[in-house]
Amino acid sequence: MEPLPHKVEIRVPFPSEQDAKLCMQVLAPDRELKEDHVARTLSLDGNYLIAKYFCSSARMTRVTLNSFFENLHLVVDSMHELCSL
Amino acid sequence: MPDLTLQYTNELDPQHSCSKDLTVEEDKQTFYDSLKHQVRALQEYSNAFFTEKMKYETKIDVPEEQPIML
């Protein structure tokens, strides 16, 4: 296992605890492709989704976070569309 | 006002940590539009920040994408 010195915490607000929990449930099943270079935890703090990443390098951190933001944007966009129905 | 936040620390170089806060509109009608906009903004910030840090890194643990050979 590689050392993982690069630590990132992202806090994402939602209108309610239920919405935050729903987003976490959608994101949780997808595992990181390089689990020896990236570790991830997802948790809730009230109506906030907390994503913590531990990465082996700046390059790995950039790639990992870019993927996370893409997925997050997709989930948030979907939740927005469904809420408007 | 709710904030979308990113906090970064490097255990090997703690002096060069960073923190970014982006405010999301609280109004329920505009919340998700605002959140989507700020997610993209934070993604851009993150990509720029870590691309800069990569200049000082010799470790290559993400292979370059290879073309698909048919």
Tab-separated table of C-alpha atoms in Angstrom, chain B residues 2-60:
chain	number	residue	atom	x	y	z
B	2	PRO	CA	-24.477	27.224	3.094
B	3	ASP	CA	-20.949	26.788	1.722
B	4	LEU	CA	-19.403	24.263	-0.637
B	5	THR	CA	-15.899	23.837	0.783
B	6	LEU	CA	-12.633	22.115	-0.043
B	7	GLN	CA	-9.767	21.681	2.405
B	8	TYR	CA	-6.421	20.226	1.385
B	9	THR	CA	-3.384	19.264	3.415
B	10	ASN	CA	-0.185	17.484	2.481
B	11	GLU	CA	1.343	15.617	5.409
B	12	LEU	CA	4.772	15.916	3.784
B	13	ASP	CA	4.398	19.653	3.114
B	14	PRO	CA	1.861	21.101	5.580
B	15	GLN	CA	2.859	24.711	4.853
B	16	HIS	CA	1.249	24.512	1.407
B	17	SER	CA	-2.253	23.505	2.393
B	18	CYS	CA	-5.295	25.275	0.962
B	19	SER	CA	-8.933	25.955	1.662
B	20	LYS	CA	-11.668	27.151	-0.696
B	21	ASP	CA	-15.217	28.181	0.246
B	22	LEU	CA	-17.971	28.887	-2.265
B	23	THR	CA	-21.348	30.148	-1.104
B	24	VAL	CA	-24.505	28.414	-2.320
B	25	GLU	CA	-27.793	30.301	-2.503
B	26	GLU	CA	-30.086	29.301	0.334
B	27	ASP	CA	-33.386	29.916	-1.481
B	28	LYS	CA	-35.000	26.540	-2.275
B	29	GLN	CA	-36.045	27.655	-5.750
B	30	THR	CA	-32.482	28.411	-6.820
B	31	PHE	CA	-30.470	26.145	-4.508
B	32	TYR	CA	-29.698	23.333	-6.958
B	33	ASP	CA	-28.855	25.678	-9.837
B	34	SER	CA	-26.502	27.523	-7.520
B	35	LEU	CA	-24.967	24.285	-6.205
B	36	LYS	CA	-24.336	22.959	-9.730
B	37	HIS	CA	-22.641	26.218	-10.682
B	38	GLN	CA	-20.438	26.142	-7.598
B	39	VAL	CA	-19.529	22.464	-8.086
B	40	ARG	CA	-18.182	23.368	-11.546
B	41	ALA	CA	-16.341	26.374	-10.114
B	42	LEU	CA	-14.738	24.242	-7.388
B	43	GLN	CA	-13.821	21.598	-9.960
B	44	GLU	CA	-12.016	24.253	-12.032
B	45	TYR	CA	-10.227	25.549	-8.960
B	46	SER	CA	-9.214	22.039	-7.905
B	47	ASN	CA	-7.880	21.163	-11.368
B	48	ALA	CA	-5.849	24.370	-11.586
B	49	PHE	CA	-4.479	24.039	-8.052
B	50	PHE	CA	-3.339	20.451	-8.362
B	51	THR	CA	-2.015	20.932	-11.895
B	52	GLU	CA	0.273	23.596	-10.451
B	53	LYS	CA	1.371	21.266	-7.648
B	54	MET	CA	2.138	18.546	-10.183
B	55	LYS	CA	4.933	20.700	-11.611
B	56	TYR	CA	6.950	20.018	-8.457
B	57	GLU	CA	6.242	16.314	-8.345
B	58	THR	CA	8.405	13.613	-9.890
B	59	LYS	CA	6.149	10.728	-8.921
B	60	ILE	CA	4.045	9.463	-11.819
